[in-house]
Coordinates of C-alpha atoms in Angstrom, one line a residue:
M25 CA -133.0 -219.4 31.1
C26 CA -130.9 -217.1 33.2
G27 CA -129.0 -213.8 33.0
I28 CA -125.1 -213.5 33.2
A29 CA -122.8 -210.7 33.8
G30 CA -118.9 -210.5 34.2
I31 CA -115.7 -208.6 34.3
Y32 CA -112.4 -209.4 32.4
N33 CA -109.8 -207.3 33.2
F34 CA -107.1 -206.9 30.7
T35 CA -104.2 -206.4 33.5
S36 CA -103.4 -210.0 34.8
N37 CA -102.7 -209.0 38.1
R38 CA -106.1 -206.7 38.9
P39 CA -107.8 -208.7 41.3
I40 CA -111.7 -208.5 40.7
Q41 CA -114.0 -206.7 43.2
E42 CA -116.5 -209.4 44.4
R43 CA -118.7 -206.6 45.8
V44 CA -119.2 -205.3 42.4
L45 CA -119.9 -208.3 40.7
N46 CA -122.5 -209.3 43.1
D47 CA -124.2 -206.0 42.5
M48 CA -124.3 -206.8 38.6
A49 CA -125.6 -210.3 39.2
D50 CA -128.2 -209.1 41.5
A51 CA -129.4 -206.4 39.3
I52 CA -130.7 -208.9 36.8
R53 CA -132.0 -211.3 39.6
H54 CA -135.4 -211.3 37.7
R55 CA -133.9 -213.3 34.9
G56 CA -132.8 -215.9 37.2
P57 CA -134.5 -216.0 40.6
D58 CA -133.9 -220.0 41.3
D59 CA -130.0 -220.0 42.0
S60 CA -127.0 -218.0 41.4
A61 CA -123.3 -218.0 41.2
I62 CA -120.1 -216.0 41.6
I63 CA -117.0 -217.2 40.3
I64 CA -113.6 -215.1 40.6
N65 CA -110.8 -216.7 38.9
G66 CA -107.7 -214.4 38.6
N67 CA -108.5 -211.4 36.4
L68 CA -112.1 -212.8 35.5
G69 CA -115.0 -212.5 37.1
L70 CA -118.5 -214.3 36.7
G71 CA -121.8 -213.6 37.7
F72 CA -124.7 -216.0 36.8
R73 CA -128.7 -215.8 37.9
R74 CA -130.6 -219.1 36.9
L75 CA -134.1 -219.7 36.0
S76 CA -134.3 -223.3 36.4
I77 CA -135.8 -225.0 33.4
I78 CA -133.9 -227.9 32.3
D79 CA -132.1 -230.3 35.0
L80 CA -133.8 -228.5 37.9
A81 CA -131.0 -230.1 40.2
H82 CA -128.0 -229.9 38.6
G83 CA -128.3 -227.1 35.8
N84 CA -126.3 -224.3 37.8
Q85 CA -123.5 -222.7 36.1
P86 CA -120.4 -222.2 35.2
F87 CA -119.8 -225.5 33.4
Y88 CA -116.1 -226.5 32.6
S89 CA -113.9 -228.7 30.5
E90 CA -112.9 -232.1 31.5
D91 CA -109.5 -230.5 32.2
G92 CA -110.9 -227.5 34.0
K93 CA -109.3 -224.8 31.3
V94 CA -112.5 -223.6 29.6
T95 CA -115.1 -222.2 31.7
V96 CA -118.6 -221.4 29.9
I97 CA -121.6 -219.4 31.1
C98 CA -125.1 -218.8 29.0
N99 CA -128.3 -217.5 28.8
G100 CA -130.6 -219.5 26.7
E101 CA -131.4 -222.9 25.7
I102 CA -129.5 -225.2 23.2
Y103 CA -132.5 -226.9 21.6
N104 CA -130.3 -229.7 19.8
H105 CA -128.1 -230.7 22.5
K106 CA -129.0 -234.2 22.9
E107 CA -127.6 -234.8 19.4
L108 CA -124.6 -232.7 19.9
R109 CA -124.2 -234.8 23.5
A110 CA -124.5 -238.2 21.4
D111 CA -121.9 -236.7 19.1
L112 CA -119.3 -235.7 22.0
E113 CA -120.0 -239.0 23.9
A114 CA -118.9 -240.9 21.0
K115 CA -115.7 -239.1 21.0
G116 CA -115.3 -240.0 24.5
F117 CA -116.5 -237.4 26.6
R118 CA -118.5 -237.7 29.6
F119 CA -121.4 -236.0 31.1
K120 CA -122.3 -234.9 34.8
T121 CA -125.7 -233.5 34.3
T122 CA -128.4 -233.3 31.8
C123 CA -128.4 -229.6 31.2
D124 CA -128.2 -228.8 27.7
I125 CA -125.1 -225.9 28.2
E126 CA -123.1 -228.9 29.3
V127 CA -122.3 -229.4 25.7
L128 CA -120.6 -226.1 25.3
P129 CA -116.9 -226.2 26.8
H130 CA -116.4 -230.1 25.3
L131 CA -118.0 -228.7 21.8
Y132 CA -115.0 -225.7 22.1
K133 CA -112.6 -228.3 23.3
V134 CA -113.1 -229.8 19.6
Y135 CA -114.1 -227.2 17.4
G136 CA -112.8 -223.9 18.9
I137 CA -115.1 -221.0 18.4
D138 CA -116.4 -222.5 15.6
F139 CA -118.7 -224.9 17.6
V140 CA -120.9 -222.0 17.3
K141 CA -122.0 -223.3 14.0
K142 CA -123.1 -226.2 15.5
L143 CA -125.8 -225.0 17.7
N144 CA -129.7 -224.4 17.1
G145 CA -130.9 -222.4 19.8
Q146 CA -131.2 -219.1 21.6
F147 CA -127.9 -217.9 23.3
A148 CA -125.8 -215.4 24.4
I149 CA -122.6 -217.0 25.9
C150 CA -119.6 -216.3 27.3
I151 CA -116.4 -218.5 27.1
Y152 CA -113.2 -218.4 28.5
D153 CA -109.9 -220.4 27.4
E154 CA -107.5 -220.4 30.2
N155 CA -104.7 -222.0 27.9
S156 CA -105.0 -219.2 25.3
K157 CA -105.9 -216.1 27.6
E158 CA -108.8 -215.6 25.0
L159 CA -112.4 -214.7 26.0
F160 CA -115.4 -214.8 23.8
L161 CA -119.1 -213.2 24.0
V162 CA -121.5 -215.3 21.4
R163 CA -125.1 -213.9 20.5
D164 CA -127.4 -216.3 18.8
H165 CA -128.3 -216.2 14.5
F166 CA -131.1 -214.0 15.8
G167 CA -130.5 -211.7 18.1
I168 CA -133.0 -213.4 20.9
C169 CA -131.0 -213.2 23.7
P170 CA -129.2 -209.9 24.2
L171 CA -125.9 -209.4 25.2
F172 CA -124.3 -205.7 26.0
Y173 CA -120.9 -204.7 26.9
T174 CA -118.3 -201.9 27.5
V175 CA -114.9 -201.2 27.8
V176 CA -113.8 -199.3 31.3
D177 CA -110.9 -199.0 33.2
D178 CA -108.7 -201.1 31.3
S179 CA -111.5 -203.9 31.8
L180 CA -114.7 -205.4 29.8
V181 CA -117.7 -205.3 31.5
F182 CA -120.8 -206.9 30.2
G183 CA -124.5 -208.6 30.9
S184 CA -127.5 -209.6 30.0
E185 CA -129.1 -206.6 30.5
I186 CA -127.4 -203.2 30.8
K187 CA -128.5 -202.6 34.4
A188 CA -125.9 -204.8 35.2
I189 CA -122.9 -203.0 33.3
L190 CA -124.4 -199.9 35.4
K191 CA -123.3 -201.2 38.4
H192 CA -119.6 -201.4 37.6
D193 CA -118.2 -198.5 39.5
K194 CA -116.6 -196.9 36.7
V195 CA -119.3 -197.0 34.2
T196 CA -120.5 -193.1 33.4
K197 CA -124.3 -192.8 32.2
K198 CA -124.5 -190.3 29.3
V199 CA -127.2 -190.6 26.3
N200 CA -126.5 -191.8 22.9
L201 CA -128.2 -189.5 20.6
T202 CA -127.9 -191.9 17.8
A203 CA -130.0 -194.5 19.3
L204 CA -132.7 -191.7 19.4
D205 CA -132.3 -191.1 15.8
Q206 CA -132.7 -194.4 15.1
L207 CA -135.9 -194.9 17.0
F208 CA -137.3 -192.5 15.2
T209 CA -136.5 -193.4 11.8
F210 CA -136.6 -197.2 12.0
P211 CA -139.1 -200.0 13.5
G212 CA -136.5 -199.9 16.6
I213 CA -132.9 -199.2 17.5
V214 CA -130.1 -201.1 15.7
S215 CA -127.2 -203.0 17.3
P216 CA -124.2 -201.8 18.2
A217 CA -126.3 -199.0 19.5
T218 CA -128.0 -198.7 22.9
F219 CA -129.3 -195.9 24.5
F220 CA -126.3 -195.4 26.5
E221 CA -123.2 -194.3 24.6
N222 CA -120.2 -196.3 24.6
I223 CA -122.3 -199.5 26.0
H224 CA -122.9 -201.9 23.1
S225 CA -125.1 -204.6 22.0
L226 CA -123.5 -207.2 20.2
K227 CA -125.2 -207.6 16.9
S228 CA -126.8 -211.1 16.1
G229 CA -124.7 -213.7 14.4
H230 CA -121.8 -212.2 15.9
F231 CA -119.2 -212.9 18.4
L232 CA -116.6 -210.6 20.1
K233 CA -113.1 -212.0 20.6
V234 CA -110.8 -210.3 23.5
K235 CA -107.2 -211.0 23.5
E236 CA -104.4 -209.4 25.2
G237 CA -106.9 -206.4 25.6
Q238 CA -108.0 -206.1 22.1
L239 CA -111.5 -206.7 21.0
S240 CA -112.5 -207.8 17.4
S241 CA -116.0 -208.3 16.5
H242 CA -116.7 -211.7 14.0
E243 CA -119.7 -212.8 11.9
Y244 CA -120.6 -216.0 11.7
W245 CA -123.8 -216.2 10.5
D246 CA -126.1 -214.1 8.3
L247 CA -129.6 -214.1 6.2
D248 CA -128.0 -214.8 2.9
Y249 CA -130.8 -214.7 0.4
P250 CA -129.7 -216.1 -3.5
L251 CA -129.3 -213.7 -6.2
E252 CA -132.2 -213.2 -8.7
T253 CA -129.7 -214.5 -11.2
D254 CA -129.1 -217.6 -9.3
P255 CA -132.5 -218.7 -7.9
P256 CA -132.7 -222.0 -5.9
E257 CA -134.4 -224.8 -8.2
I258 CA -138.1 -224.1 -7.9
K259 CA -139.8 -227.4 -6.6
S260 CA -143.8 -228.2 -6.3
E261 CA -146.1 -226.8 -3.9
K262 CA -146.6 -229.9 -2.0
Y263 CA -142.8 -230.4 -1.7
Y264 CA -142.6 -227.1 0.1
I265 CA -145.7 -227.3 2.2
D266 CA -144.8 -230.9 3.6
R267 CA -141.1 -229.9 4.3
L268 CA -141.9 -226.4 5.9
E269 CA -144.5 -228.6 7.9
E270 CA -141.6 -231.1 9.1
L271 CA -139.0 -228.4 10.0
F272 CA -141.8 -226.4 11.8
F273 CA -143.2 -229.1 13.8
K274 CA -139.7 -230.1 14.6
S275 CA -139.0 -226.5 15.6
V276 CA -141.9 -226.8 18.0
E277 CA -140.8 -230.1 19.7
Y278 CA -137.5 -228.8 20.3
R279 CA -139.4 -225.8 22.2
M280 CA -141.2 -227.8 24.0
A281 CA -138.6 -229.5 25.9
A282 CA -138.5 -228.3 29.5
D283 CA -138.9 -229.9 33.0
V284 CA -141.1 -227.5 33.9
P285 CA -144.9 -226.4 32.3
V286 CA -144.9 -224.7 28.9
G287 CA -147.7 -222.2 27.5
F288 CA -147.9 -220.2 24.5
Y289 CA -149.5 -216.8 23.7
L290 CA -152.3 -216.6 21.6
S291 CA -153.0 -213.3 19.9
G292 CA -155.5 -215.1 17.4
G293 CA -153.8 -214.6 14.3
L294 CA -151.6 -217.1 12.1
D295 CA -148.6 -217.6 13.4
S296 CA -149.5 -217.7 17.4
S297 CA -152.5 -220.1 16.1
L298 CA -150.7 -222.7 14.4
V299 CA -147.9 -222.8 17.0
G300 CA -150.7 -223.7 19.4
A301 CA -151.9 -226.3 17.3
A302 CA -148.3 -227.9 16.7
M303 CA -148.0 -228.0 20.3
K304 CA -151.1 -229.8 20.9
K305 CA -150.5 -232.3 18.1
I306 CA -147.1 -233.3 19.6
N307 CA -148.1 -233.5 23.3
P308 CA -151.6 -232.8 24.2
D309 CA -150.8 -233.1 27.7
I310 CA -148.4 -230.3 28.0
G311 CA -148.2 -226.9 26.4
N312 CA -152.2 -226.6 26.1
T313 CA -152.5 -223.2 28.4
S314 CA -153.1 -220.1 26.7
F315 CA -152.6 -216.7 26.9
S316 CA -154.1 -213.4 25.3
I317 CA -154.8 -209.8 25.6
F318 CA -157.8 -207.4 24.5
Y319 CA -158.8 -204.3 24.6
P320 CA -162.2 -203.7 25.6
G321 CA -162.7 -199.7 25.1
K322 CA -164.7 -198.6 22.9
A323 CA -161.6 -196.5 21.4
D324 CA -159.3 -199.6 21.1
E325 CA -162.5 -201.8 19.2
Q326 CA -160.5 -202.0 16.2
H327 CA -157.6 -203.8 17.9
D328 CA -159.6 -206.0 19.5
E329 CA -159.0 -209.5 18.7
S330 CA -160.8 -211.5 21.2
K331 CA -163.0 -213.3 19.1
Y332 CA -160.4 -214.8 17.2
Q333 CA -158.6 -215.5 20.4
R334 CA -161.4 -217.4 21.9
M335 CA -162.2 -219.3 18.7
M336 CA -158.9 -220.7 18.9
A337 CA -158.5 -221.5 22.1
T338 CA -162.1 -223.5 21.9
H339 CA -160.5 -225.6 18.9
L340 CA -157.6 -226.0 20.8
N341 CA -159.4 -227.0 24.1
S342 CA -156.5 -224.9 26.1
K343 CA -156.7 -224.0 29.2
H344 CA -157.3 -220.0 28.2
H345 CA -156.3 -217.0 30.3
E346 CA -157.1 -213.4 28.9
I347 CA -156.4 -209.9 30.1
K348 CA -158.5 -207.0 29.6
F349 CA -155.9 -203.6 28.8
N350 CA -156.8 -200.2 28.3
W351 CA -155.3 -196.5 28.4
S352 CA -154.9 -196.7 31.9
D353 CA -153.4 -200.1 32.1
V354 CA -150.6 -198.3 29.5
A355 CA -150.2 -195.5 31.8
G356 CA -149.7 -197.9 34.8
R357 CA -146.9 -199.9 33.5
L358 CA -145.2 -197.4 31.2
K359 CA -142.4 -196.8 33.8
D360 CA -141.7 -200.2 34.5
A361 CA -141.8 -200.9 30.4
I362 CA -138.8 -198.6 30.3
F363 CA -137.1 -200.1 33.2
Y364 CA -137.2 -203.3 31.7
S365 CA -136.4 -202.2 27.8
E366 CA -133.7 -199.8 28.9
G367 CA -134.6 -197.0 26.4
A368 CA -137.5 -195.2 24.5
L369 CA -140.0 -197.1 23.0
K370 CA -142.0 -196.5 19.4
E371 CA -145.0 -197.6 21.0
S372 CA -146.9 -198.9 24.2
Y373 CA -147.4 -202.1 23.7
N374 CA -144.6 -203.3 26.0
T375 CA -146.9 -202.7 28.7
C376 CA -149.3 -205.2 27.2
S377 CA -146.8 -207.9 27.2
L378 CA -145.5 -207.3 30.9
A379 CA -149.7 -207.9 31.8
L380 CA -149.2 -211.4 29.7
S381 CA -145.6 -212.2 31.6
E382 CA -147.0 -211.5 34.8
M383 CA -150.2 -213.5 34.3
V384 CA -147.9 -216.5 32.7
R385 CA -145.8 -216.4 35.9
K386 CA -149.1 -216.3 38.5
N387 CA -150.2 -219.6 36.6
N388 CA -146.9 -221.3 37.2
I389 CA -145.7 -221.5 33.8
K390 CA -141.8 -220.6 32.9
V391 CA -141.9 -221.1 29.3
V392 CA -143.9 -219.7 26.9
L393 CA -143.9 -220.1 23.1
S394 CA -145.2 -217.4 20.7
G395 CA -144.8 -216.6 16.8
E396 CA -142.3 -214.0 16.3
G397 CA -140.4 -214.0 13.0
S398 CA -142.7 -215.5 10.9
D399 CA -144.1 -212.1 9.0
E400 CA -140.2 -211.3 8.6
M401 CA -139.8 -214.4 6.5
F402 CA -142.8 -215.3 4.7
G403 CA -143.9 -211.7 3.9
G404 CA -146.4 -210.7 6.5
Y405 CA -146.3 -207.1 6.5
V406 CA -148.0 -204.9 4.2
G407 CA -144.6 -203.8 2.7
Y408 CA -144.3 -206.6 0.9
R409 CA -147.7 -206.4 -1.2
F410 CA -147.0 -202.6 -1.6
D411 CA -143.4 -203.5 -3.2
V412 CA -145.5 -205.3 -6.0
Q413 CA -148.2 -202.9 -6.1
R414 CA -145.9 -199.6 -6.2
R415 CA -145.5 -197.8 -9.5
K416 CA -142.5 -197.3 -10.9
R417 CA -140.5 -194.3 -10.5
N418 CA -141.5 -190.9 -12.4
E419 CA -138.9 -191.0 -15.6
N420 CA -138.7 -187.2 -15.0
P421 CA -138.4 -186.8 -11.3
G422 CA -138.6 -184.0 -8.9
L423 CA -135.7 -182.3 -6.9
E424 CA -137.3 -184.1 -3.7
E425 CA -137.5 -187.6 -5.4
L426 CA -134.0 -187.1 -6.7
L427 CA -132.8 -186.4 -3.0
E428 CA -135.0 -189.3 -1.6
G429 CA -133.3 -191.7 -4.1
Q430 CA -129.6 -190.8 -3.2
T431 CA -130.5 -191.5 0.6
R432 CA -131.9 -194.9 -0.6
Q433 CA -129.1 -195.3 -2.6
K434 CA -126.6 -194.6 0.2
L435 CA -128.8 -196.5 3.1
W436 CA -129.7 -200.0 0.8
G437 CA -127.5 -199.7 -2.4
D438 CA -130.6 -199.5 -4.5
A439 CA -132.7 -195.8 -5.3
D440 CA -135.9 -197.1 -6.2
F441 CA -136.2 -199.5 -2.7
F442 CA -138.6 -198.0 -0.3
Y443 CA -138.4 -199.0 3.7
E444 CA -140.8 -197.7 6.0
T445 CA -140.6 -194.0 5.3
E446 CA -139.2 -191.2 2.9
H447 CA -136.2 -191.0 4.9
N448 CA -134.7 -187.5 3.4
A449 CA -138.0 -185.7 3.9
F450 CA -138.5 -187.6 7.4
R451 CA -135.2 -185.7 8.5
E452 CA -137.0 -182.3 8.4
T453 CA -139.2 -183.9 10.8
T454 CA -136.9 -185.3 13.7
K455 CA -135.1 -181.9 13.1
A456 CA -138.0 -180.0 14.2
L457 CA -138.4 -182.1 17.4
Y458 CA -134.5 -181.8 18.3
S459 CA -133.8 -178.8 20.3
D460 CA -131.1 -176.6 19.0
G461 CA -128.3 -177.9 21.4
V462 CA -129.3 -181.5 20.0
N463 CA -129.0 -180.3 16.1
D464 CA -125.8 -178.4 16.6
Q465 CA -124.6 -181.9 17.0
Y466 CA -126.6 -183.6 14.0
N467 CA -124.2 -184.6 12.0
R468 CA -122.4 -186.4 14.4
F469 CA -125.3 -188.6 15.4
N470 CA -127.8 -189.0 12.1
C471 CA -128.2 -192.5 12.2
L472 CA -128.7 -192.5 8.4
N473 CA -124.7 -191.8 8.0
N474 CA -123.9 -194.9 9.5
L475 CA -126.2 -197.8 9.8
G476 CA -123.8 -200.5 9.5
I477 CA -126.6 -202.7 7.1
D478 CA -124.2 -205.4 4.9
K479 CA -125.7 -203.6 1.5
S480 CA -124.0 -206.9 -0.1
K481 CA -126.6 -209.1 1.3
L482 CA -129.2 -206.7 -0.6
E483 CA -127.6 -206.3 -3.8
G484 CA -128.8 -208.4 -6.6
R485 CA -131.7 -210.0 -4.4
H486 CA -135.6 -210.0 -5.1
P487 CA -137.0 -206.8 -3.3
F488 CA -139.3 -209.4 -1.3
H489 CA -135.7 -210.6 0.2
K490 CA -134.4 -207.1 0.4
R491 CA -137.2 -206.4 2.6
S492 CA -137.0 -209.4 4.7
Y493 CA -133.4 -208.8 5.4
L494 CA -133.7 -205.3 6.8
D495 CA -137.1 -206.6 8.5
F496 CA -134.5 -209.0 10.5
K497 CA -132.2 -206.5 10.9
L498 CA -133.8 -203.5 11.5
R499 CA -137.1 -204.7 13.3
L500 CA -136.6 -208.2 14.5
S501 CA -133.7 -208.3 16.1
D502 CA -133.2 -205.7 18.4
H503 CA -136.8 -205.0 19.1
L504 CA -139.2 -207.7 18.5
V505 CA -137.4 -210.1 20.2
S506 CA -135.0 -208.4 22.2
D507 CA -136.2 -204.9 24.1
H508 CA -139.7 -206.4 23.5
A509 CA -140.3 -210.0 24.2
D510 CA -136.9 -211.3 25.9
R511 CA -137.3 -208.2 28.3
V512 CA -141.0 -208.3 29.1
N513 CA -140.7 -212.1 29.5
Y514 CA -137.9 -211.9 31.9
A515 CA -139.0 -209.1 33.7
N516 CA -141.4 -211.5 35.3
S517 CA -139.0 -214.5 35.1
I518 CA -140.4 -215.9 31.9
E519 CA -138.3 -217.8 29.5
G520 CA -140.1 -216.7 25.7
R521 CA -139.3 -219.0 22.9
Y522 CA -140.0 -218.7 19.1
P523 CA -140.5 -221.9 16.9
F524 CA -140.2 -219.9 13.5
L525 CA -136.7 -218.5 14.5
D526 CA -135.2 -221.9 14.1
I527 CA -132.0 -222.1 12.3
N528 CA -132.8 -225.2 10.4
L529 CA -136.2 -223.8 9.2
I530 CA -134.9 -220.5 8.5
E531 CA -132.5 -221.9 6.1
F532 CA -135.1 -224.1 4.3
T533 CA -137.2 -221.1 4.0
K534 CA -134.9 -218.7 2.4
T535 CA -135.1 -221.0 -0.6
I536 CA -138.8 -220.8 -1.1
S537 CA -139.4 -218.4 -4.0
P538 CA -141.2 -215.2 -3.1
D539 CA -143.7 -216.1 -5.9
I540 CA -144.8 -218.5 -3.7
K541 CA -144.6 -216.7 -0.1
L542 CA -146.6 -213.8 -2.0
K543 CA -148.6 -215.9 -4.6
N544 CA -151.4 -213.5 -5.9
L545 CA -150.6 -211.0 -3.3
V546 CA -151.9 -213.4 -0.7
E547 CA -149.5 -212.5 2.5
K548 CA -147.7 -215.9 3.7
Y549 CA -149.4 -218.0 1.4
I550 CA -147.3 -221.1 1.4
L551 CA -147.8 -221.0 5.5
K552 CA -151.6 -220.6 5.2
E553 CA -151.7 -223.7 2.9
M554 CA -149.3 -225.5 5.4
A555 CA -151.9 -224.3 8.2
K556 CA -155.0 -225.6 6.4
K557 CA -155.5 -228.9 8.2
H558 CA -154.6 -227.3 11.4
L559 CA -156.5 -224.4 11.9
P560 CA -160.4 -223.5 11.4
A561 CA -160.7 -221.6 7.7
E562 CA -161.8 -218.3 9.5
I563 CA -158.3 -217.9 11.4
N564 CA -156.3 -219.1 8.4
K565 CA -157.6 -217.1 5.9
R566 CA -157.3 -213.7 8.3
Q567 CA -155.2 -210.8 6.6
K568 CA -152.2 -210.0 9.0
F569 CA -154.0 -207.9 12.1
S570 CA -151.1 -205.7 13.1
W571 CA -150.8 -205.9 17.4
V572 CA -150.8 -202.4 18.5
A573 CA -151.9 -200.6 21.8
P574 CA -153.4 -197.4 23.2
S575 CA -151.3 -194.4 21.6
S576 CA -149.9 -191.2 22.9
S577 CA -153.0 -189.5 21.7
Q578 CA -155.4 -191.5 24.2
L579 CA -153.1 -190.9 27.0
L580 CA -153.3 -187.2 26.5
K581 CA -156.7 -186.8 25.8
N582 CA -157.2 -188.9 29.1
N583 CA -155.7 -186.0 31.2
V584 CA -153.0 -188.3 33.1
E585 CA -151.5 -185.8 35.2
W586 CA -147.9 -187.6 35.7
I587 CA -147.8 -188.0 31.7
N588 CA -148.7 -184.0 31.4
D589 CA -145.8 -183.2 33.4
M590 CA -143.4 -185.2 31.3
L591 CA -144.3 -183.4 28.4
S592 CA -144.8 -180.3 30.0
S593 CA -142.7 -177.3 28.0
D594 CA -140.8 -176.8 31.9
Q595 CA -139.7 -180.4 31.7
I596 CA -139.0 -180.4 28.0
K597 CA -136.8 -177.2 28.6
R598 CA -135.1 -178.3 31.6
Q599 CA -134.4 -181.7 29.9
G600 CA -132.9 -180.0 26.9
Y601 CA -133.3 -182.4 24.1
F602 CA -136.4 -181.6 22.5
N603 CA -138.0 -178.2 20.9
K604 CA -140.6 -177.2 23.5
E605 CA -142.6 -175.3 20.7
T606 CA -142.7 -178.2 18.5
I607 CA -143.7 -180.5 21.3
E608 CA -146.5 -178.0 22.1
R609 CA -147.8 -178.2 18.2
L610 CA -148.1 -181.7 18.5
K611 CA -149.8 -181.8 21.6
K612 CA -152.2 -179.7 20.6
I613 CA -153.0 -181.6 17.4
Y614 CA -153.0 -185.2 19.6
Q615 CA -155.6 -183.8 21.6
K616 CA -158.0 -182.9 19.2
E617 CA -161.3 -184.9 19.5
N618 CA -161.3 -186.3 16.2
F619 CA -157.5 -187.1 16.0
T620 CA -156.6 -190.6 15.9
L621 CA -153.1 -192.4 15.1
N622 CA -153.4 -195.1 12.2
I623 CA -151.0 -197.3 13.7
P624 CA -148.8 -198.6 12.3
Y625 CA -149.1 -196.5 9.1
D626 CA -148.2 -193.1 11.3
S627 CA -145.6 -192.7 13.6
D628 CA -146.5 -192.1 17.2
L629 CA -143.8 -189.1 17.7
L630 CA -145.3 -188.4 21.2
I631 CA -144.6 -191.9 22.6
V632 CA -141.2 -191.4 21.7
V633 CA -140.8 -187.9 23.0
L634 CA -142.6 -189.4 26.4
T635 CA -140.9 -192.7 26.6
F636 CA -137.5 -191.0 26.2
N637 CA -138.2 -188.6 28.9
I638 CA -139.3 -191.7 31.6
F639 CA -136.0 -193.0 30.3
L640 CA -134.4 -190.2 31.4
E641 CA -135.7 -190.3 34.6
V642 CA -135.8 -193.7 35.4
F643 CA -131.8 -194.1 34.6
D644 CA -131.1 -190.8 36.2
M645 CA -129.7 -190.0 32.7
P646 CA -128.1 -186.5 32.3
S647 CA -129.8 -183.2 30.7
M648 CA -128.5 -182.2 27.4
S649 CA -125.6 -179.9 28.3

């Protein structure tokens, strides 16, 4: 519902510069154009930008405890705030507004920092306890709401976006090569890494505690699947279907709560269609406005889902809005996509999402629901089926297989578990892309050396659960719902909400056996069984269709002048991060008439190079020295 920013000086006698705090808040005005606040209390300064959604007249922040000693600002929504409010009122607390965020300082007074374990929502919270002189930054269970921080000039500087942090006078800009290496290697970058060295992303399910100038990170929740040796009790399919439906519909109902109009994104697939169907059933009078994007060009017809989008819109009788999109629209929006994502991208579809959120805003809707999180929990990606079909390893492996096994053992604690690519072999590809100057530092930034995945959450788990855990950590948190969904929605002052990412729903879903989620190799089997009575059969039976957008190959073939300049040998050499001979060879391959990238199975290496070069320009980053 907003953007937050702040400065906390570790030295109590150092005042906060109001000008800097104003600049930080203004840098994220797009996250909250409706209202604002600047609060300075000694060595603490807080900036707030509000997107008014609940209690439009009285919801501006900060909120305080009754004694004024606890201060809270929050970006996000607390969906179970009414239940929490009732519990607090029974304890004697009184409220001045109906805003969901007002419960937070009172919860903290009762439970301390453990209050976060009572929340069902999406949130990035700053909470300051004046009595204990402790400051906490908290990010929600799934990382829906981003929160960034750095320590500079004996101060903690933080914000909902890095743009706010960059407004601080003492913050310097330097490329974090580990983030670039992560982007080539995995679906996205992984917290705490960002593309800015020394600027960190708070991990999902974590809080940062600051006391007496010392920072410590603490985990309060993680996706913890049962051991294969200790699986949960297997119940009937009907039990799982009924309970899944109950929790999912409750989650959708939570996320429809707003004092402004609510809509939904409609891709034509199972997840978004199910969200739309639940919204209509819960309240036919609101939330019945849908938004879709499709590709009319012949080169993109394999990605076009408009037939299914229109079928579902007709089924729901929604007020449907659709956008035509092609390679020229990608080119026209690519720089904006980099500005809002604050880093390079692995695909171009952030440009599509920008167009969608712009259309939502033009239709005077502030809240939009979508289906992120379902694939990661119910086995929607092809990798889950491949795990079942994959043959056992060769009993007499060669050198390459032995080396790959060692890499997997180091990464996942399992030499036989394949995730995304042959990581050991792919190292040669990335090193060929990097310049000599970058390769000279390779051992320092190689992302395989310190990925930070908790291997104890993989050990002894079913392969389905291993993949699901890694998808949550490497695909969902910092990519799909952060640099993608959060950023491109808030770019147009839109709040995205994600019914599949509900803590109660997730805690139940993790008890469903993989054999039921992927029964007879049918992806998301149990979800499809639940959806049968809500969706047309043609929608429900569809196999997973990856949403992709035009690739760098199409951009190059259409000879876009500024893109040619970005990938020119002169530009590559001047910036110094990539090997210009390798880039030239790739360009020739990508421009061949019959060349196509089979996304998502093939990596679009040049879109990473292109968007990284755009990132360098947009944020005025230094060249490689």
